[in-house]
Amino acid sequence: MDGSASQLAGKKAVVAVTTGVPADHYTPEGSNQATIETLLSNWEASLRLCQFDIQQPMVKVYGTAFGLSDEDLAIAAKQYNELLASYAA
């Protein structure tokens, strides 16, 4: 970059991720030996490079294939839809 503003500068970005396994797999001691934040740090660096306004917190839903109840999935979907709707307003 030459220091000038990106055409994406100031646009809002939300990092949203789902995993097939429960959250305990995404710890330094878990089977993936890293947190979701660590695994996605390259994405965040790319968003910063493009001068996005990264919204916090990261949206995480664990265990979608193993261990997440239908009720918990419905709650997560509702919360995510509400988050997206808040940006459309």
PDB file of N, CA, C and O in Angstrom, residues 7-60:
ATOM      1  N   GLN A   7     -10.251   1.684  -0.738  1.00  0.00           N
ATOM      2  CA  GLN A   7     -11.666   1.868  -1.080  1.00  0.00           C
ATOM      3  C   GLN A   7     -12.564   1.175  -0.067  1.00  0.00           C
ATOM      4  O   GLN A   7     -13.756   1.440  -0.012  1.00  0.00           O
ATOM      5  N   LEU A   8     -12.002   0.305   0.729  1.00  0.00           N
ATOM      6  CA  LEU A   8     -12.759  -0.405   1.761  1.00  0.00           C
ATOM      7  C   LEU A   8     -12.628   0.263   3.123  1.00  0.00           C
ATOM      8  O   LEU A   8     -13.250  -0.169   4.089  1.00  0.00           O
ATOM      9  N   ALA A   9     -11.837   1.315   3.212  1.00  0.00           N
ATOM     10  CA  ALA A   9     -11.579   1.990   4.486  1.00  0.00           C
ATOM     11  C   ALA A   9     -12.878   2.418   5.152  1.00  0.00           C
ATOM     12  O   ALA A   9     -13.751   3.014   4.529  1.00  0.00           O
ATOM     13  N   GLY A  10     -12.997   2.046   6.425  1.00  0.00           N
ATOM     14  CA  GLY A  10     -14.154   2.447   7.212  1.00  0.00           C
ATOM     15  C   GLY A  10     -15.373   1.558   7.062  1.00  0.00           C
ATOM     16  O   GLY A  10     -16.322   1.675   7.836  1.00  0.00           O
ATOM     17  N   LYS A  11     -15.363   0.663   6.103  1.00  0.00           N
ATOM     18  CA  LYS A  11     -16.494  -0.268   5.976  1.00  0.00           C
ATOM     19  C   LYS A  11     -16.446  -1.229   7.157  1.00  0.00           C
ATOM     20  O   LYS A  11     -15.384  -1.614   7.628  1.00  0.00           O
ATOM     21  N   LYS A  12     -17.599  -1.611   7.645  1.00  0.00           N
ATOM     22  CA  LYS A  12     -17.675  -2.497   8.804  1.00  0.00           C
ATOM     23  C   LYS A  12     -17.476  -3.946   8.382  1.00  0.00           C
ATOM     24  O   LYS A  12     -18.005  -4.382   7.358  1.00  0.00           O
ATOM     25  N   ALA A  13     -16.727  -4.667   9.191  1.00  0.00           N
ATOM     26  CA  ALA A  13     -16.501  -6.096   8.969  1.00  0.00           C
ATOM     27  C   ALA A  13     -16.807  -6.832  10.264  1.00  0.00           C
ATOM     28  O   ALA A  13     -16.396  -6.403  11.344  1.00  0.00           O
ATOM     29  N   VAL A  14     -17.518  -7.923  10.147  1.00  0.00           N
ATOM     30  CA  VAL A  14     -17.813  -8.793  11.277  1.00  0.00           C
ATOM     31  C   VAL A  14     -17.214 -10.155  10.956  1.00  0.00           C
ATOM     32  O   VAL A  14     -17.469 -10.708   9.885  1.00  0.00           O
ATOM     33  N   VAL A  15     -16.411 -10.669  11.855  1.00  0.00           N
ATOM     34  CA  VAL A  15     -15.852 -12.003  11.679  1.00  0.00           C
ATOM     35  C   VAL A  15     -16.805 -12.980  12.345  1.00  0.00           C
ATOM     36  O   VAL A  15     -17.076 -12.880  13.542  1.00  0.00           O
ATOM     37  N   ALA A  16     -17.336 -13.904  11.556  1.00  0.00           N
ATOM     38  CA  ALA A  16     -18.272 -14.908  12.070  1.00  0.00           C
ATOM     39  C   ALA A  16     -17.774 -16.284  11.655  1.00  0.00           C
ATOM     40  O   ALA A  16     -17.406 -16.493  10.494  1.00  0.00           O
ATOM     41  N   VAL A  17     -17.755 -17.207  12.602  1.00  0.00           N
ATOM     42  CA  VAL A  17     -17.233 -18.536  12.319  1.00  0.00           C
ATOM     43  C   VAL A  17     -18.052 -19.582  13.076  1.00  0.00           C
ATOM     44  O   VAL A  17     -18.526 -19.329  14.179  1.00  0.00           O
ATOM     45  N   THR A  18     -18.231 -20.703  12.434  1.00  0.00           N
ATOM     46  CA  THR A  18     -18.836 -21.854  13.115  1.00  0.00           C
ATOM     47  C   THR A  18     -17.829 -22.997  13.070  1.00  0.00           C
ATOM     48  O   THR A  18     -17.003 -23.077  12.164  1.00  0.00           O
ATOM     49  N   THR A  19     -17.897 -23.846  14.078  1.00  0.00           N
ATOM     50  CA  THR A  19     -17.033 -25.023  14.102  1.00  0.00           C
ATOM     51  C   THR A  19     -17.905 -26.256  14.266  1.00  0.00           C
ATOM     52  O   THR A  19     -18.988 -26.186  14.833  1.00  0.00           O
ATOM     53  N   GLY A  20     -17.423 -27.348  13.796  1.00  0.00           N
ATOM     54  CA  GLY A  20     -18.164 -28.591  13.939  1.00  0.00           C
ATOM     55  C   GLY A  20     -18.005 -29.227  15.304  1.00  0.00           C
ATOM     56  O   GLY A  20     -18.803 -30.054  15.711  1.00  0.00           O
ATOM     57  N   VAL A  21     -16.964 -28.821  16.008  1.00  0.00           N
ATOM     58  CA  VAL A  21     -16.663 -29.440  17.299  1.00  0.00           C
ATOM     59  C   VAL A  21     -16.846 -28.433  18.430  1.00  0.00           C
ATOM     60  O   VAL A  21     -16.849 -27.230  18.198  1.00  0.00           O
ATOM     61  N   PRO A  22     -16.961 -28.918  19.662  1.00  0.00           N
ATOM     62  CA  PRO A  22     -17.152 -28.025  20.808  1.00  0.00           C
ATOM     63  C   PRO A  22     -15.959 -27.095  21.057  1.00  0.00           C
ATOM     64  O   PRO A  22     -14.847 -27.328  20.567  1.00  0.00           O
ATOM     65  N   ALA A  23     -16.201 -26.057  21.847  1.00  0.00           N
ATOM     66  CA  ALA A  23     -15.210 -25.012  22.121  1.00  0.00           C
ATOM     67  C   ALA A  23     -13.931 -25.559  22.745  1.00  0.00           C
ATOM     68  O   ALA A  23     -12.847 -24.997  22.514  1.00  0.00           O
ATOM     69  N   ASP A  24     -14.018 -26.637  23.534  1.00  0.00           N
ATOM     70  CA  ASP A  24     -12.812 -27.124  24.206  1.00  0.00           C
ATOM     71  C   ASP A  24     -11.752 -27.654  23.241  1.00  0.00           C
ATOM     72  O   ASP A  24     -10.606 -27.840  23.608  1.00  0.00           O
ATOM     73  N   HIS A  25     -12.123 -27.857  21.983  1.00  0.00           N
ATOM     74  CA  HIS A  25     -11.149 -28.241  20.961  1.00  0.00           C
ATOM     75  C   HIS A  25     -10.294 -27.045  20.549  1.00  0.00           C
ATOM     76  O   HIS A  25      -9.221 -27.220  19.978  1.00  0.00           O
ATOM     77  N   TYR A  26     -10.776 -25.832  20.805  1.00  0.00           N
ATOM     78  CA  TYR A  26     -10.106 -24.606  20.383  1.00  0.00           C
ATOM     79  C   TYR A  26      -9.488 -23.889  21.578  1.00  0.00           C
ATOM     80  O   TYR A  26      -9.805 -22.756  21.888  1.00  0.00           O
ATOM     81  N   THR A  27      -8.599 -24.592  22.241  1.00  0.00           N
ATOM     82  CA  THR A  27      -7.801 -24.049  23.340  1.00  0.00           C
ATOM     83  C   THR A  27      -6.377 -24.517  23.096  1.00  0.00           C
ATOM     84  O   THR A  27      -6.145 -25.466  22.324  1.00  0.00           O
ATOM     85  N   PRO A  28      -5.404 -23.899  23.747  1.00  0.00           N
ATOM     86  CA  PRO A  28      -4.026 -24.377  23.581  1.00  0.00           C
ATOM     87  C   PRO A  28      -3.846 -25.851  23.986  1.00  0.00           C
ATOM     88  O   PRO A  28      -2.986 -26.540  23.442  1.00  0.00           O
ATOM     89  N   GLU A  29      -4.711 -26.326  24.888  1.00  0.00           N
ATOM     90  CA  GLU A  29      -4.625 -27.718  25.319  1.00  0.00           C
ATOM     91  C   GLU A  29      -5.512 -28.645  24.494  1.00  0.00           C
ATOM     92  O   GLU A  29      -5.410 -29.864  24.599  1.00  0.00           O
ATOM     93  N   GLY A  30      -6.412 -28.096  23.693  1.00  0.00           N
ATOM     94  CA  GLY A  30      -7.369 -28.900  22.923  1.00  0.00           C
ATOM     95  C   GLY A  30      -6.743 -29.543  21.700  1.00  0.00           C
ATOM     96  O   GLY A  30      -5.553 -29.373  21.409  1.00  0.00           O
ATOM     97  N   SER A  31      -7.544 -30.291  20.976  1.00  0.00           N
ATOM     98  CA  SER A  31      -7.027 -31.041  19.825  1.00  0.00           C
ATOM     99  C   SER A  31      -6.485 -30.136  18.720  1.00  0.00           C
ATOM    100  O   SER A  31      -5.605 -30.545  17.961  1.00  0.00           O
ATOM    101  N   ASN A  32      -6.983 -28.901  18.626  1.00  0.00           N
ATOM    102  CA  ASN A  32      -6.463 -27.975  17.606  1.00  0.00           C
ATOM    103  C   ASN A  32      -5.283 -27.153  18.120  1.00  0.00           C
ATOM    104  O   ASN A  32      -4.626 -26.462  17.345  1.00  0.00           O
ATOM    105  N   GLN A  33      -5.033 -27.215  19.413  1.00  0.00           N
ATOM    106  CA  GLN A  33      -3.908 -26.548  20.070  1.00  0.00           C
ATOM    107  C   GLN A  33      -3.828 -25.048  19.773  1.00  0.00           C
ATOM    108  O   GLN A  33      -2.751 -24.468  19.738  1.00  0.00           O
ATOM    109  N   ALA A  34      -4.974 -24.448  19.537  1.00  0.00           N
ATOM    110  CA  ALA A  34      -5.030 -23.006  19.268  1.00  0.00           C
ATOM    111  C   ALA A  34      -6.461 -22.531  19.453  1.00  0.00           C
ATOM    112  O   ALA A  34      -7.413 -23.302  19.316  1.00  0.00           O
ATOM    113  N   THR A  35      -6.589 -21.244  19.743  1.00  0.00           N
ATOM    114  CA  THR A  35      -7.920 -20.646  19.838  1.00  0.00           C
ATOM    115  C   THR A  35      -8.396 -20.258  18.441  1.00  0.00           C
ATOM    116  O   THR A  35      -7.605 -20.158  17.504  1.00  0.00           O
ATOM    117  N   ILE A  36      -9.683 -20.026  18.321  1.00  0.00           N
ATOM    118  CA  ILE A  36     -10.237 -19.531  17.053  1.00  0.00           C
ATOM    119  C   ILE A  36      -9.561 -18.215  16.682  1.00  0.00           C
ATOM    120  O   ILE A  36      -9.217 -17.980  15.524  1.00  0.00           O
ATOM    121  N   GLU A  37      -9.363 -17.342  17.663  1.00  0.00           N
ATOM    122  CA  GLU A  37      -8.728 -16.049  17.401  1.00  0.00           C
ATOM    123  C   GLU A  37      -7.336 -16.230  16.793  1.00  0.00           C
ATOM    124  O   GLU A  37      -6.970 -15.527  15.849  1.00  0.00           O
ATOM    125  N   THR A  38      -6.573 -17.182  17.334  1.00  0.00           N
ATOM    126  CA  THR A  38      -5.238 -17.442  16.795  1.00  0.00           C
ATOM    127  C   THR A  38      -5.322 -17.965  15.366  1.00  0.00           C
ATOM    128  O   THR A  38      -4.590 -17.509  14.482  1.00  0.00           O
ATOM    129  N   LEU A  39      -6.215 -18.904  15.143  1.00  0.00           N
ATOM    130  CA  LEU A  39      -6.347 -19.493  13.806  1.00  0.00           C
ATOM    131  C   LEU A  39      -6.815 -18.475  12.768  1.00  0.00           C
ATOM    132  O   LEU A  39      -6.469 -18.583  11.593  1.00  0.00           O
ATOM    133  N   LEU A  40      -7.584 -17.483  13.197  1.00  0.00           N
ATOM    134  CA  LEU A  40      -8.119 -16.494  12.257  1.00  0.00           C
ATOM    135  C   LEU A  40      -7.328 -15.180  12.248  1.00  0.00           C
ATOM    136  O   LEU A  40      -7.753 -14.207  11.620  1.00  0.00           O
ATOM    137  N   SER A  41      -6.179 -15.157  12.896  1.00  0.00           N
ATOM    138  CA  SER A  41      -5.424 -13.904  12.976  1.00  0.00           C
ATOM    139  C   SER A  41      -5.015 -13.380  11.607  1.00  0.00           C
ATOM    140  O   SER A  41      -4.938 -12.156  11.410  1.00  0.00           O
ATOM    141  N   ASN A  42      -4.770 -14.250  10.636  1.00  0.00           N
ATOM    142  CA  ASN A  42      -4.432 -13.779   9.287  1.00  0.00           C
ATOM    143  C   ASN A  42      -5.598 -13.052   8.636  1.00  0.00           C
ATOM    144  O   ASN A  42      -5.399 -12.082   7.901  1.00  0.00           O
ATOM    145  N   TRP A  43      -6.820 -13.503   8.898  1.00  0.00           N
ATOM    146  CA  TRP A  43      -8.000 -12.805   8.372  1.00  0.00           C
ATOM    147  C   TRP A  43      -8.090 -11.403   8.964  1.00  0.00           C
ATOM    148  O   TRP A  43      -8.342 -10.435   8.261  1.00  0.00           O
ATOM    149  N   GLU A  44      -7.873 -11.312  10.273  1.00  0.00           N
ATOM    150  CA  GLU A  44      -7.952 -10.010  10.922  1.00  0.00           C
ATOM    151  C   GLU A  44      -6.861  -9.076  10.387  1.00  0.00           C
ATOM    152  O   GLU A  44      -7.101  -7.891  10.160  1.00  0.00           O
ATOM    153  N   ALA A  45      -5.672  -9.609  10.169  1.00  0.00           N
ATOM    154  CA  ALA A  45      -4.588  -8.792   9.608  1.00  0.00           C
ATOM    155  C   ALA A  45      -4.958  -8.282   8.218  1.00  0.00           C
ATOM    156  O   ALA A  45      -4.693  -7.123   7.879  1.00  0.00           O
ATOM    157  N   SER A  46      -5.582  -9.117   7.413  1.00  0.00           N
ATOM    158  CA  SER A  46      -6.007  -8.700   6.069  1.00  0.00           C
ATOM    159  C   SER A  46      -7.078  -7.617   6.136  1.00  0.00           C
ATOM    160  O   SER A  46      -7.044  -6.651   5.367  1.00  0.00           O
ATOM    161  N   LEU A  47      -8.005  -7.763   7.064  1.00  0.00           N
ATOM    162  CA  LEU A  47      -9.044  -6.747   7.234  1.00  0.00           C
ATOM    163  C   LEU A  47      -8.445  -5.416   7.674  1.00  0.00           C
ATOM    164  O   LEU A  47      -8.837  -4.356   7.179  1.00  0.00           O
ATOM    165  N   ARG A  48      -7.472  -5.475   8.589  1.00  0.00           N
ATOM    166  CA  ARG A  48      -6.803  -4.239   9.027  1.00  0.00           C
ATOM    167  C   ARG A  48      -6.035  -3.602   7.875  1.00  0.00           C
ATOM    168  O   ARG A  48      -6.063  -2.381   7.700  1.00  0.00           O
ATOM    169  N   LEU A  49      -5.349  -4.408   7.071  1.00  0.00           N
ATOM    170  CA  LEU A  49      -4.606  -3.895   5.931  1.00  0.00           C
ATOM    171  C   LEU A  49      -5.526  -3.150   4.974  1.00  0.00           C
ATOM    172  O   LEU A  49      -5.163  -2.104   4.420  1.00  0.00           O
ATOM    173  N   CYS A  50      -6.721  -3.670   4.793  1.00  0.00           N
ATOM    174  CA  CYS A  50      -7.708  -3.033   3.902  1.00  0.00           C
ATOM    175  C   CYS A  50      -8.466  -1.904   4.598  1.00  0.00           C
ATOM    176  O   CYS A  50      -9.362  -1.309   4.021  1.00  0.00           O
ATOM    177  N   GLN A  51      -8.107  -1.626   5.842  1.00  0.00           N
ATOM    178  CA  GLN A  51      -8.644  -0.521   6.623  1.00  0.00           C
ATOM    179  C   GLN A  51     -10.132  -0.662   6.954  1.00  0.00           C
ATOM    180  O   GLN A  51     -10.851   0.322   7.084  1.00  0.00           O
ATOM    181  N   PHE A  52     -10.577  -1.911   7.096  1.00  0.00           N
ATOM    182  CA  PHE A  52     -11.937  -2.155   7.562  1.00  0.00           C
ATOM    183  C   PHE A  52     -12.077  -1.709   9.011  1.00  0.00           C
ATOM    184  O   PHE A  52     -11.110  -1.719   9.773  1.00  0.00           O
ATOM    185  N   ASP A  53     -13.278  -1.370   9.400  1.00  0.00           N
ATOM    186  CA  ASP A  53     -13.640  -1.120  10.790  1.00  0.00           C
ATOM    187  C   ASP A  53     -14.122  -2.459  11.342  1.00  0.00           C
ATOM    188  O   ASP A  53     -15.274  -2.845  11.135  1.00  0.00           O
ATOM    189  N   ILE A  54     -13.245  -3.178  12.016  1.00  0.00           N
ATOM    190  CA  ILE A  54     -13.560  -4.529  12.489  1.00  0.00           C
ATOM    191  C   ILE A  54     -14.437  -4.435  13.730  1.00  0.00           C
ATOM    192  O   ILE A  54     -14.043  -3.839  14.735  1.00  0.00           O
ATOM    193  N   GLN A  55     -15.609  -5.008  13.647  1.00  0.00           N
ATOM    194  CA  GLN A  55     -16.568  -4.984  14.746  1.00  0.00           C
ATOM    195  C   GLN A  55     -16.256  -6.100  15.724  1.00  0.00           C
ATOM    196  O   GLN A  55     -15.847  -7.186  15.337  1.00  0.00           O
ATOM    197  N   GLN A  56     -16.452  -5.826  16.976  1.00  0.00           N
ATOM    198  CA  GLN A  56     -16.210  -6.808  18.025  1.00  0.00           C
ATOM    199  C   GLN A  56     -17.517  -7.087  18.731  1.00  0.00           C
ATOM    200  O   GLN A  56     -18.382  -6.224  18.748  1.00  0.00           O
ATOM    201  N   PRO A  57     -17.725  -8.183  19.329  1.00  0.00           N
ATOM    202  CA  PRO A  57     -16.806  -9.303  19.359  1.00  0.00           C
ATOM    203  C   PRO A  57     -16.975 -10.186  18.132  1.00  0.00           C
ATOM    204  O   PRO A  57     -17.973 -10.085  17.408  1.00  0.00           O
ATOM    205  N   MET A  58     -16.006 -11.044  17.936  1.00  0.00           N
ATOM    206  CA  MET A  58     -16.103 -12.047  16.879  1.00  0.00           C
ATOM    207  C   MET A  58     -17.296 -12.943  17.194  1.00  0.00           C
ATOM    208  O   MET A  58     -17.540 -13.271  18.355  1.00  0.00           O
ATOM    209  N   VAL A  59     -18.041 -13.318  16.180  1.00  0.00           N
ATOM    210  CA  VAL A  59     -19.187 -14.208  16.360  1.00  0.00           C
ATOM    211  C   VAL A  59     -18.687 -15.640  16.241  1.00  0.00           C
ATOM    212  O   VAL A  59     -18.093 -16.011  15.229  1.00  0.00           O
ATOM    213  N   LYS A  60     -18.901 -16.441  17.288  1.00  0.00           N
ATOM    214  CA  LYS A  60     -18.420 -17.824  17.303  1.00  0.00           C
ATOM    215  C   LYS A  60     -19.560 -18.746  17.719  1.00  0.00           C
ATOM    216  O   LYS A  60     -20.232 -18.476  18.705  1.00  0.00           O
TER     217      LYS A  60
END
